[in-house]
mmCIF file of C-alpha atoms and ligand atoms in Angstrom:
data_model
loop_
_atom_site.group_PDB
_atom_site.id
_atom_site.type_symbol
_atom_site.label_atom_id
_atom_site.label_comp_id
_atom_site.label_asym_id
_atom_site.label_seq_id
_atom_site.Cartn_x
_atom_site.Cartn_y
_atom_site.Cartn_z
ATOM 1 C CA MET A 640 107.287 160.573 4.166
ATOM 2 C CA GLN A 641 104.863 159.875 1.334
ATOM 3 C CA MET A 642 103.935 156.287 0.431
ATOM 4 C CA ALA A 643 105.587 156.681 -2.958
ATOM 5 C CA GLU A 644 108.930 157.281 -1.223
ATOM 6 C CA THR A 645 109.050 154.192 0.994
ATOM 7 C CA TRP A 646 111.321 152.389 -1.458
ATOM 8 C CA ILE A 647 114.050 154.867 -0.480
ATOM 9 C CA THR A 648 113.956 153.664 3.146
ATOM 10 C CA ASP A 649 114.488 150.075 1.950
ATOM 11 C CA GLU A 650 117.296 151.011 -0.426
ATOM 12 C CA LEU A 651 119.064 153.085 2.230
ATOM 13 C CA ALA A 652 118.842 150.151 4.679
ATOM 14 C CA THR A 653 120.485 147.925 2.053
ATOM 15 C CA LEU A 654 123.298 150.439 1.597
ATOM 16 C CA ARG A 655 123.765 150.639 5.371
ATOM 17 C CA GLU A 656 124.024 146.857 5.679
ATOM 18 C CA ALA A 657 126.681 146.800 2.956
ATOM 19 C CA GLY A 658 128.781 149.396 4.799
ATOM 20 C CA LEU A 659 127.980 151.931 2.090
ATOM 21 C CA GLU A 660 126.130 154.569 4.082
ATOM 22 C CA ARG A 661 127.239 158.108 3.327
ATOM 23 C CA ALA A 662 126.794 161.345 5.265
ATOM 24 C CA LEU A 663 127.786 164.972 4.906
ATOM 25 C CA THR A 664 130.207 166.395 7.476
ATOM 26 C CA PRO A 665 130.307 170.195 7.784
ATOM 27 C CA TYR A 666 133.697 171.837 8.381
ATOM 28 C CA ASP A 667 133.995 175.314 9.758
ATOM 29 C CA ARG A 668 137.676 175.726 9.029
ATOM 30 C CA THR A 669 139.534 174.662 5.889
ATOM 31 C CA GLY A 670 143.176 174.258 4.950
ATOM 32 C CA VAL A 671 145.892 171.975 6.274
ATOM 33 C CA GLU A 672 144.075 171.866 9.596
ATOM 34 C CA VAL A 673 140.314 171.692 9.356
ATOM 35 C CA ALA A 674 137.732 171.862 12.128
ATOM 36 C CA SER A 675 134.548 169.895 12.455
ATOM 37 C CA GLU A 676 132.184 169.786 15.421
ATOM 38 C CA GLY A 677 134.782 171.525 17.558
ATOM 39 C CA GLN A 678 137.515 169.028 16.673
ATOM 40 C CA SER A 679 140.691 170.072 14.925
ATOM 41 C CA LEU A 680 141.868 167.610 12.251
ATOM 42 C CA LEU A 681 144.977 167.341 10.103
ATOM 43 C CA ASN A 682 143.673 167.324 6.564
ATOM 44 C CA PHE A 683 144.852 164.347 4.509
ATOM 45 C CA SER A 684 141.821 164.274 2.244
ATOM 46 C CA SER A 685 141.658 167.472 0.228
ATOM 47 C CA ASN A 686 142.493 168.097 -3.415
ATOM 48 C CA ASP A 687 143.985 171.471 -2.507
ATOM 49 C CA TYR A 688 147.419 169.938 -3.014
ATOM 50 C CA LEU A 689 149.373 173.200 -3.113
ATOM 51 C CA GLY A 690 147.342 174.973 -0.436
ATOM 52 C CA LEU A 691 146.278 177.605 -2.959
ATOM 53 C CA ALA A 692 142.643 177.754 -1.810
ATOM 54 C CA ARG A 693 143.823 179.835 1.152
ATOM 55 C CA HIS A 694 146.769 181.563 -0.556
ATOM 56 C CA SER A 695 146.609 185.316 -0.036
ATOM 57 C CA ARG A 696 147.299 186.117 -3.717
ATOM 58 C CA VAL A 697 144.617 183.697 -4.896
ATOM 59 C CA GLN A 698 142.047 185.047 -2.462
ATOM 60 C CA ALA A 699 142.931 188.654 -3.349
ATOM 61 C CA ALA A 700 142.537 187.862 -7.061
ATOM 62 C CA ALA A 701 139.108 186.326 -6.399
ATOM 63 C CA ILE A 702 138.011 189.346 -4.371
ATOM 64 C CA GLY A 703 139.383 191.700 -7.041
ATOM 65 C CA ALA A 704 137.285 189.917 -9.683
ATOM 66 C CA ILE A 705 134.163 190.180 -7.507
ATOM 67 C CA ASN A 706 134.767 193.891 -6.979
ATOM 68 C CA ARG A 707 135.165 194.435 -10.695
ATOM 69 C CA PHE A 708 132.545 192.091 -12.173
ATOM 70 C CA GLY A 709 130.168 191.230 -9.316
ATOM 71 C CA ALA A 710 129.256 188.001 -7.593
ATOM 72 C CA GLY A 711 127.958 186.094 -10.580
ATOM 73 C CA ALA A 712 128.555 186.117 -14.326
ATOM 74 C CA THR A 713 124.815 186.963 -14.692
ATOM 75 C CA ALA A 714 124.268 184.947 -17.878
ATOM 76 C CA SER A 715 125.540 182.044 -19.926
ATOM 77 C CA ARG A 716 128.634 182.591 -22.034
ATOM 78 C CA LEU A 717 126.798 182.992 -25.346
ATOM 79 C CA VAL A 718 124.440 185.597 -23.888
ATOM 80 C CA THR A 719 126.214 188.249 -21.778
ATOM 81 C CA GLY A 720 128.259 185.965 -19.522
ATOM 82 C CA THR A 721 131.592 186.090 -21.343
ATOM 83 C CA LEU A 722 133.737 188.447 -19.287
ATOM 84 C CA THR A 723 137.230 189.647 -20.008
ATOM 85 C CA CYS A 724 138.439 187.573 -17.011
ATOM 86 C CA HIS A 725 137.191 184.415 -18.813
ATOM 87 C CA GLN A 726 139.093 185.393 -21.919
ATOM 88 C CA ALA A 727 142.239 186.137 -19.935
ATOM 89 C CA LEU A 728 141.954 182.814 -18.126
ATOM 90 C CA GLU A 729 141.453 180.850 -21.341
ATOM 91 C CA SER A 730 144.564 182.445 -22.880
ATOM 92 C CA ARG A 731 146.608 181.600 -19.781
ATOM 93 C CA ILE A 732 145.387 177.995 -19.713
ATOM 94 C CA ALA A 733 146.097 177.517 -23.423
ATOM 95 C CA ALA A 734 149.626 178.900 -22.956
ATOM 96 C CA LEU A 735 150.317 176.739 -19.881
ATOM 97 C CA LYS A 736 149.043 173.592 -21.577
ATOM 98 C CA GLY A 737 150.762 174.276 -24.924
ATOM 99 C CA TYR A 738 147.562 174.310 -27.001
ATOM 100 C CA PRO A 739 146.250 176.993 -29.366
ATOM 101 C CA ALA A 740 143.022 177.532 -27.407
ATOM 102 C CA ALA A 741 141.075 176.733 -24.240
ATOM 103 C CA LEU A 742 137.499 176.975 -23.011
ATOM 104 C CA VAL A 743 136.357 177.122 -19.377
ATOM 105 C CA PHE A 744 133.265 175.458 -17.939
ATOM 106 C CA GLY A 745 131.372 175.771 -14.635
ATOM 107 C CA SER A 746 133.026 172.622 -13.275
ATOM 108 C CA GLY A 747 135.273 169.764 -14.324
ATOM 109 C CA TYR A 748 132.234 167.506 -14.384
ATOM 110 C CA ALA A 749 130.442 169.898 -16.741
ATOM 111 C CA ALA A 750 133.542 170.113 -18.938
ATOM 112 C CA ASN A 751 133.715 166.348 -19.387
ATOM 113 C CA VAL A 752 129.995 165.993 -20.058
ATOM 114 C CA GLY A 753 130.047 168.895 -22.493
ATOM 115 C CA ILE A 754 133.100 168.006 -24.520
ATOM 116 C CA ILE A 755 132.532 164.264 -24.837
ATOM 117 C CA SER A 756 128.912 164.556 -25.895
ATOM 118 C CA ALA A 757 129.832 167.295 -28.366
ATOM 119 C CA LEU A 758 132.370 164.997 -30.012
ATOM 120 C CA VAL A 759 130.633 161.627 -30.209
ATOM 121 C CA GLY A 760 127.068 160.375 -30.448
ATOM 122 C CA ARG A 761 125.026 157.405 -31.591
ATOM 123 C CA GLY A 762 127.057 155.164 -33.904
ATOM 124 C CA ASP A 763 130.397 156.424 -32.513
ATOM 125 C CA HIS A 764 132.721 154.744 -29.997
ATOM 126 C CA VAL A 765 134.333 155.827 -26.734
ATOM 127 C CA PHE A 766 137.212 153.751 -25.329
ATOM 128 C CA ILE A 767 137.605 154.568 -21.684
ATOM 129 C CA ASP A 768 139.932 153.297 -18.972
ATOM 130 C CA ARG A 769 138.172 150.987 -16.527
ATOM 131 C CA LEU A 770 139.205 153.203 -13.593
ATOM 132 C CA ALA A 771 138.391 156.549 -15.197
ATOM 133 C CA HIS A 772 136.517 159.118 -13.130
ATOM 134 C CA ALA A 773 132.708 159.012 -12.926
ATOM 135 C CA SER A 774 132.406 162.307 -14.808
ATOM 136 C CA LEU A 775 134.126 160.733 -17.828
ATOM 137 C CA VAL A 776 131.997 157.600 -17.609
ATOM 138 C CA ASP A 777 128.788 159.616 -17.251
ATOM 139 C CA ALA A 778 129.828 161.801 -20.161
ATOM 140 C CA ALA A 779 130.471 158.765 -22.348
ATOM 141 C CA VAL A 780 127.117 157.197 -21.414
ATOM 142 C CA LEU A 781 125.225 160.473 -21.941
ATOM 143 C CA SER A 782 126.794 160.889 -25.375
ATOM 144 C CA ARG A 783 124.900 157.766 -26.562
ATOM 145 C CA ALA A 784 128.057 156.466 -28.242
ATOM 146 C CA SER A 785 129.004 152.805 -27.650
ATOM 147 C CA VAL A 786 131.151 152.696 -24.535
ATOM 148 C CA HIS A 787 134.098 150.260 -24.419
ATOM 149 C CA ARG A 788 135.939 150.003 -21.093
ATOM 150 C CA PHE A 789 139.591 149.023 -21.505
ATOM 151 C CA HIS A 790 141.700 147.261 -18.865
ATOM 152 C CA HIS A 791 143.410 149.799 -16.659
ATOM 153 C CA ASN A 792 146.381 151.386 -18.456
ATOM 154 C CA ASP A 793 146.414 148.519 -21.009
ATOM 155 C CA THR A 794 147.553 150.080 -24.279
ATOM 156 C CA ALA A 795 147.353 146.796 -26.207
ATOM 157 C CA HIS A 796 143.741 146.360 -25.116
ATOM 158 C CA VAL A 797 142.791 149.870 -26.309
ATOM 159 C CA SER A 798 144.500 149.179 -29.572
ATOM 160 C CA ARG A 799 142.566 145.912 -30.066
ATOM 161 C CA LEU A 800 139.224 147.446 -29.134
ATOM 162 C CA CYS A 801 139.849 150.440 -31.360
ATOM 163 C CA ARG A 802 140.803 148.325 -34.349
ATOM 164 C CA GLY A 803 137.663 146.235 -33.853
ATOM 165 C CA CYS A 804 135.520 149.336 -34.372
ATOM 166 C CA SER A 805 137.358 150.898 -37.299
ATOM 167 C CA GLY A 806 135.214 152.024 -40.193
ATOM 168 C CA SER A 807 132.098 152.540 -38.087
ATOM 169 C CA GLY A 808 131.781 156.038 -36.681
ATOM 170 C CA LYS A 809 134.128 158.360 -34.854
ATOM 171 C CA ARG A 810 136.379 156.973 -32.127
ATOM 172 C CA LEU A 811 137.537 158.696 -28.948
ATOM 173 C CA ILE A 812 140.089 157.339 -26.452
ATOM 174 C CA VAL A 813 139.620 158.665 -22.912
ATOM 175 C CA THR A 814 141.847 158.422 -19.856
ATOM 176 C CA GLU A 815 142.979 160.346 -16.803
ATOM 177 C CA SER A 816 146.673 161.177 -16.570
ATOM 178 C CA VAL A 817 146.849 160.882 -12.757
ATOM 179 C CA PHE A 818 144.135 158.542 -11.523
ATOM 180 C CA SER A 819 142.066 160.178 -8.825
ATOM 181 C CA MET A 820 141.638 157.212 -6.491
ATOM 182 C CA ASP A 821 144.873 155.221 -7.051
ATOM 183 C CA GLY A 822 147.316 158.026 -7.740
ATOM 184 C CA ASP A 823 149.016 156.109 -10.536
ATOM 185 C CA LEU A 824 149.866 157.535 -13.948
ATOM 186 C CA ALA A 825 148.499 156.644 -17.363
ATOM 187 C CA PRO A 826 150.925 155.736 -20.168
ATOM 188 C CA VAL A 827 149.926 158.924 -21.985
ATOM 189 C CA PRO A 828 152.621 158.810 -24.714
ATOM 190 C CA ALA A 829 151.879 155.145 -25.565
ATOM 191 C CA LEU A 830 148.129 155.798 -25.662
ATOM 192 C CA ALA A 831 148.755 158.805 -27.892
ATOM 193 C CA VAL A 832 150.663 156.556 -30.296
ATOM 194 C CA VAL A 833 147.653 154.207 -30.433
ATOM 195 C CA ALA A 834 145.288 157.127 -31.059
ATOM 196 C CA GLU A 835 147.491 158.415 -33.846
ATOM 197 C CA ALA A 836 147.916 154.983 -35.449
ATOM 198 C CA GLU A 837 144.173 154.343 -35.310
ATOM 199 C CA GLY A 838 143.155 157.833 -36.390
ATOM 200 C CA ALA A 839 141.126 158.138 -33.174
ATOM 201 C CA MET A 840 140.635 161.296 -31.139
ATOM 202 C CA MET A 841 142.124 161.344 -27.654
ATOM 203 C CA LEU A 842 141.073 163.093 -24.448
ATOM 204 C CA VAL A 843 143.217 163.158 -21.321
ATOM 205 C CA ASP A 844 141.720 164.352 -18.046
ATOM 206 C CA GLU A 845 144.536 166.140 -16.193
ATOM 207 C CA ALA A 846 142.410 167.086 -13.155
ATOM 208 C CA HIS A 847 144.981 165.753 -10.683
ATOM 209 C CA ALA A 848 148.096 166.465 -12.761
ATOM 210 C CA THR A 849 147.458 170.158 -13.388
ATOM 211 C CA GLY A 850 149.568 172.309 -11.099
ATOM 212 C CA VAL A 851 151.580 169.290 -9.929
ATOM 213 C CA PHE A 852 153.202 167.428 -12.831
ATOM 214 C CA GLY A 853 155.085 168.826 -15.822
ATOM 215 C CA PRO A 854 156.842 172.137 -16.382
ATOM 216 C CA GLY A 855 155.244 174.801 -14.171
ATOM 217 C CA GLY A 856 152.367 172.423 -13.410
ATOM 218 C CA ALA A 857 151.388 172.057 -17.079
ATOM 219 C CA GLY A 858 150.561 168.372 -16.662
ATOM 220 C CA LEU A 859 151.700 165.078 -18.122
ATOM 221 C CA ILE A 860 150.765 165.725 -21.754
ATOM 222 C CA ARG A 861 153.152 168.647 -21.830
ATOM 223 C CA SER A 862 155.909 166.885 -19.922
ATOM 224 C CA ALA A 863 155.739 164.039 -22.471
ATOM 225 C CA GLY A 864 155.629 166.552 -25.348
ATOM 226 C CA VAL A 865 152.595 164.878 -26.945
ATOM 227 C CA GLU A 866 150.315 167.924 -27.273
ATOM 228 C CA SER A 867 150.133 167.419 -31.040
ATOM 229 C CA LYS A 868 148.863 163.843 -30.596
ATOM 230 C CA VAL A 869 146.336 164.442 -27.793
ATOM 231 C CA ASN A 870 143.369 166.392 -29.138
ATOM 232 C CA LEU A 871 141.902 167.367 -25.785
ATOM 233 C CA SER A 872 143.691 168.263 -22.581
ATOM 234 C CA MET A 873 140.970 168.556 -19.983
ATOM 235 C CA GLY A 874 141.521 169.824 -16.453
ATOM 236 C CA THR A 875 139.947 171.451 -13.445
ATOM 237 C CA LEU A 876 140.476 174.647 -11.509
ATOM 238 C CA SER A 877 139.240 172.816 -8.424
ATOM 239 C CA LYS A 878 142.179 170.666 -7.344
ATOM 240 C CA ALA A 879 145.749 172.037 -7.168
ATOM 241 C CA LEU A 880 144.588 175.469 -8.377
ATOM 242 C CA GLY A 881 142.442 175.737 -5.265
ATOM 243 C CA GLY A 882 139.257 177.151 -6.817
ATOM 244 C CA SER A 883 136.432 175.733 -8.847
ATOM 245 C CA GLY A 884 135.659 175.225 -12.532
ATOM 246 C CA GLY A 885 136.771 173.074 -15.434
ATOM 247 C CA PHE A 886 138.456 173.607 -18.780
ATOM 248 C CA VAL A 887 139.599 172.004 -21.973
ATOM 249 C CA ALA A 888 142.678 173.010 -23.960
ATOM 250 C CA CYS A 889 142.450 172.127 -27.650
ATOM 251 C CA SER A 890 142.651 173.517 -31.187
ATOM 252 C CA GLY A 891 140.861 176.751 -32.088
ATOM 253 C CA GLU A 892 138.492 174.828 -34.364
ATOM 254 C CA MET A 893 137.618 172.389 -31.587
ATOM 255 C CA ARG A 894 136.936 175.309 -29.207
ATOM 256 C CA THR A 895 134.602 176.840 -31.767
ATOM 257 C CA TRP A 896 132.824 173.495 -32.085
ATOM 258 C CA PHE A 897 132.287 173.346 -28.308
ATOM 259 C CA ILE A 898 130.862 176.868 -28.292
ATOM 260 C CA HIS A 899 128.277 175.580 -30.765
ATOM 261 C CA LYS A 900 127.680 172.092 -29.370
ATOM 262 C CA ALA A 901 128.753 171.565 -25.745
ATOM 263 C CA ARG A 902 125.414 171.723 -23.965
ATOM 264 C CA SER A 903 126.850 172.067 -20.450
ATOM 265 C CA PHE A 904 128.731 175.126 -21.733
ATOM 266 C CA ILE A 905 125.823 176.651 -23.641
ATOM 267 C CA TYR A 906 122.966 176.052 -21.220
ATOM 268 C CA SER A 907 124.632 177.027 -17.958
ATOM 269 C CA THR A 908 125.632 180.322 -16.357
ATOM 270 C CA ALA A 909 129.272 181.207 -16.995
ATOM 271 C CA LEU A 910 131.986 180.484 -14.423
ATOM 272 C CA PRO A 911 131.651 183.035 -11.567
ATOM 273 C CA PRO A 912 134.128 185.934 -11.889
ATOM 274 C CA ALA A 913 135.584 185.096 -8.475
ATOM 275 C CA MET A 914 136.600 181.663 -9.750
ATOM 276 C CA ALA A 915 138.132 183.047 -12.943
ATOM 277 C CA GLY A 916 140.015 185.557 -10.792
ATOM 278 C CA ALA A 917 141.127 182.886 -8.314
ATOM 279 C CA ALA A 918 142.407 180.689 -11.140
ATOM 280 C CA LEU A 919 144.341 183.590 -12.662
ATOM 281 C CA GLY A 920 145.831 184.267 -9.220
ATOM 282 C CA ALA A 921 146.752 180.600 -8.816
ATOM 283 C CA LEU A 922 148.404 180.560 -12.252
ATOM 284 C CA ASP A 923 150.420 183.631 -11.212
ATOM 285 C CA VAL A 924 151.599 181.838 -8.061
ATOM 286 C CA LEU A 925 152.583 178.782 -10.133
ATOM 287 C CA ARG A 926 154.435 180.934 -12.682
ATOM 288 C CA ASP A 927 156.410 182.637 -9.908
ATOM 289 C CA ASN A 928 157.087 179.352 -8.063
ATOM 290 C CA PRO A 929 157.567 176.754 -10.803
ATOM 291 C CA GLY A 930 159.062 174.215 -8.389
ATOM 292 C CA MET A 931 155.936 173.757 -6.269
ATOM 293 C CA GLY A 932 154.746 170.598 -8.020
ATOM 294 C CA ALA A 933 158.148 168.914 -7.857
ATOM 295 C CA GLU A 934 158.455 169.724 -4.165
ATOM 296 C CA LEU A 935 155.011 168.281 -3.478
ATOM 297 C CA LEU A 936 155.882 165.104 -5.373
ATOM 298 C CA ALA A 937 159.164 164.706 -3.454
ATOM 299 C CA ARG A 938 157.277 165.021 -0.186
ATOM 300 C CA ALA A 939 154.652 162.516 -1.366
ATOM 301 C CA ALA A 940 157.388 160.048 -2.351
ATOM 302 C CA HIS A 941 158.862 160.302 1.137
ATOM 303 C CA PHE A 942 155.451 159.730 2.792
ATOM 304 C CA ARG A 943 154.648 156.821 0.480
ATOM 305 C CA SER A 944 157.914 155.029 1.142
ATOM 306 C CA ARG A 945 157.476 155.503 4.879
ATOM 307 C CA LEU A 946 153.947 154.049 4.699
ATOM 308 C CA ARG A 947 155.221 151.113 2.632
ATOM 309 C CA ASP A 948 158.098 150.488 5.019
ATOM 310 C CA LEU A 949 155.534 150.280 7.806
ATOM 311 C CA GLY A 950 153.772 147.483 5.914
ATOM 312 C CA LEU A 951 150.871 149.438 4.427
ATOM 313 C CA ASN A 952 149.626 148.722 0.926
ATOM 314 C CA THR A 953 149.698 151.996 -1.000
ATOM 315 C CA GLY A 954 148.638 150.409 -4.287
ATOM 316 C CA PRO A 955 150.252 151.671 -7.477
ATOM 317 C CA SER A 956 150.509 155.311 -6.310
ATOM 318 C CA GLU A 957 153.155 157.458 -8.017
ATOM 319 C CA SER A 958 151.774 160.867 -7.126
ATOM 320 C CA GLN A 959 150.476 163.069 -4.311
ATOM 321 C CA ILE A 960 147.427 160.761 -4.121
ATOM 322 C CA ILE A 961 148.218 157.765 -1.932
ATOM 323 C CA PRO A 962 145.615 155.104 -1.194
ATOM 324 C CA ILE A 963 145.838 152.871 1.844
ATOM 325 C CA MET A 964 144.204 149.729 0.517
ATOM 326 C CA VAL A 965 141.830 148.074 2.980
ATOM 327 C CA GLY A 966 139.357 146.012 0.928
ATOM 328 C CA ASP A 967 136.340 145.677 3.192
ATOM 329 C CA ASN A 968 133.954 148.668 3.314
ATOM 330 C CA THR A 969 133.182 148.557 7.029
ATOM 331 C CA ARG A 970 136.806 148.088 7.992
ATOM 332 C CA ALA A 971 137.804 151.090 5.884
ATOM 333 C CA VAL A 972 135.230 153.232 7.686
ATOM 334 C CA ARG A 973 136.417 151.937 11.072
ATOM 335 C CA LEU A 974 140.002 152.834 10.192
ATOM 336 C CA HIS A 975 138.895 156.314 9.138
ATOM 337 C CA ARG A 976 137.023 156.752 12.466
ATOM 338 C CA ARG A 977 139.961 155.543 14.542
ATOM 339 C CA LEU A 978 142.258 158.057 12.850
ATOM 340 C CA ARG A 979 139.695 160.799 13.208
ATOM 341 C CA GLU A 980 139.641 160.231 16.970
ATOM 342 C CA GLN A 981 143.376 160.965 16.865
ATOM 343 C CA GLY A 982 142.898 164.176 14.910
ATOM 344 C CA ILE A 983 143.737 162.826 11.441
ATOM 345 C CA LEU A 984 141.255 163.266 8.605
ATOM 346 C CA ALA A 985 141.613 160.410 6.100
ATOM 347 C CA ILE A 986 138.342 159.754 4.315
ATOM 348 C CA ALA A 987 137.325 156.189 3.418
ATOM 349 C CA ILE A 988 136.466 155.712 -0.248
ATOM 350 C CA ARG A 989 134.102 152.862 -1.052
ATOM 351 C CA PRO A 990 132.223 151.489 -4.069
ATOM 352 C CA PRO A 991 130.871 152.680 -6.420
ATOM 353 C CA THR A 992 133.628 155.331 -6.378
ATOM 354 C CA VAL A 993 136.177 152.473 -6.449
ATOM 355 C CA PRO A 994 135.667 148.851 -7.613
ATOM 356 C CA ARG A 995 133.975 146.438 -5.209
ATOM 357 C CA GLY A 996 136.376 144.899 -2.650
ATOM 358 C CA THR A 997 138.880 147.763 -2.938
ATOM 359 C CA ALA A 998 137.691 150.162 -0.223
ATOM 360 C CA ARG A 999 140.545 152.352 0.946
ATOM 361 C CA LEU A 1000 141.591 155.511 2.662
ATOM 362 C CA ARG A 1001 142.496 158.034 -0.009
ATOM 363 C CA LEU A 1002 145.305 160.145 1.378
ATOM 364 C CA SER A 1003 146.547 163.239 -0.370
ATOM 365 C CA VAL A 1004 149.734 165.050 0.447
ATOM 366 C CA ARG A 1005 149.684 168.836 0.552
ATOM 367 C CA LEU A 1006 152.623 171.156 0.134
ATOM 368 C CA ASP A 1007 151.897 172.544 3.602
ATOM 369 C CA HIS A 1008 152.355 169.135 5.282
ATOM 370 C CA PRO A 1009 155.776 169.370 6.934
ATOM 371 C CA VAL A 1010 157.956 166.236 6.736
ATOM 372 C CA ALA A 1011 157.814 165.787 10.521
ATOM 373 C CA MET A 1012 154.009 165.742 10.339
ATOM 374 C CA LEU A 1013 154.102 163.199 7.514
ATOM 375 C CA ASN A 1014 156.386 160.938 9.544
ATOM 376 C CA GLU A 1015 154.183 161.084 12.592
ATOM 377 C CA VAL A 1016 150.965 160.581 10.636
ATOM 378 C CA ALA A 1017 152.472 157.570 8.826
ATOM 379 C CA ASP A 1018 153.279 155.980 12.204
ATOM 380 C CA ARG A 1019 149.767 156.654 13.492
ATOM 381 C CA ILE A 1020 148.147 155.250 10.359
ATOM 382 C CA ALA A 1021 150.215 152.080 10.669
ATOM 383 C CA ALA A 1022 149.275 151.692 14.339
ATOM 384 C CA ALA A 1023 145.579 152.240 13.573
ATOM 385 C CA ALA A 1024 145.730 149.815 10.629
ATOM 386 C CA ARG A 1025 147.286 147.214 12.900
ATOM 387 C CA ALA A 1026 144.579 147.749 15.516
ATOM 388 C CA GLU A 1027 141.900 147.249 12.841
ATOM 389 C CA GLY A 1028 143.567 144.133 11.441
ATOM 390 C CA VAL A 1029 144.384 145.783 8.096
ATOM 391 C CA ILE A 1030 148.045 144.841 8.580
ATOM 392 C CA SER A 1031 149.533 142.347 10.981
HETATM 393 C C1 PLP B 613 139.596 162.956 -12.710
HETATM 394 C C2 PLP B 613 138.525 163.947 -12.434
HETATM 395 N N1 PLP B 613 137.913 164.538 -13.457
HETATM 396 C C3 PLP B 613 136.939 165.436 -13.269
HETATM 397 C C4 PLP B 613 136.519 165.789 -12.010
HETATM 398 C C5 PLP B 613 135.410 166.762 -11.835
HETATM 399 O O1 PLP B 613 135.933 167.999 -11.512
HETATM 400 P P1 PLP B 613 135.099 169.071 -10.657
HETATM 401 O O2 PLP B 613 135.200 168.670 -9.241
HETATM 402 O O3 PLP B 613 135.769 170.346 -10.979
HETATM 403 O O4 PLP B 613 133.686 169.013 -11.168
HETATM 404 C C6 PLP B 613 137.138 165.211 -10.898
HETATM 405 C C7 PLP B 613 136.706 165.589 -9.535
HETATM 406 O O5 PLP B 613 136.748 164.890 -8.589
HETATM 407 C C8 PLP B 613 138.151 164.251 -11.116
HETATM 408 O O6 PLP B 613 138.756 163.645 -10.081
#
């Protein structure tokens, strides 16, 4: 190591002492049962909620797109990277979400960075939920607008903050609809009322709602019928849809604006054809099986109530994302390891991904988790939590 890098050794030691060391674990099998270092593990940590990443129709659609268009899009969208599969996907997303138009990006992270910094800049204001995903926070900071964090799901607080900044620049309210680490839901209709009353723009990140909540997996904006009040319905192709990529559904004018101004859209190679194909395949599966989301949520409700009955703290979860609140970083990692030894993969999530003192296991229910498996895993989690002193 060069002298100039020695500070990294010190910083890493500090992270280790705080129980915040991170490492990459390779898996050589994916799905409901993953494999790592020869060990088979029941997967309670993926975002592939509907199991579509390994669905035969989704995989066939991805392969079909590769055969037709090649491995990569070969250029950015404004050069020669716009393929007919991108156009088809954008039409399907717009129709699902109930918006006039949609635009796809290379990832959900890129979508958030691109759209927020295209909409606001110096002198403008972003009001963002305190627990919003890092990609939204980074996007707000990168935009150079003033960033105001509002108390989690506190509509009155947003309203106050928004009013305090009226008459000075554009204003954008930002939230997730299903929070990625707590699994609770935002009061989307009430926030939309605030946005409308204040004349502010509103962006809802539906990364974890898409494919799960709302009619045919359309998300919470659509199930609340507030499309006309929420300017931007953002989402990803990388969670319940089982692929990779991000998108925003919006007005045609807004889409045109992004084509001109969203830097992560303009200066990046277009979404690979395979991922556009996979997403189209996943949307076909959802269209033909519109009850998938509801079934997943029913299963998650069963698992959550079983965990709660066993004395575990599942936080405010109302979705397929169910945290097991632990608090201490090291204890959360120990709980994860103990479960791993028993063949259960439940990753510990620590700061800065979640606020300090709220380390947890983030469990996610998949449609391919049978009820009997959920019951057994709940019992094992409770026993492990007891052994680690998380519950008495
Ligand atoms: C709420 C939310 N928004 C955006 C993203 C980013 O999406 P992607 O993984 O497609 O970049 C994530 C991913 O974890 C997320 O949880």
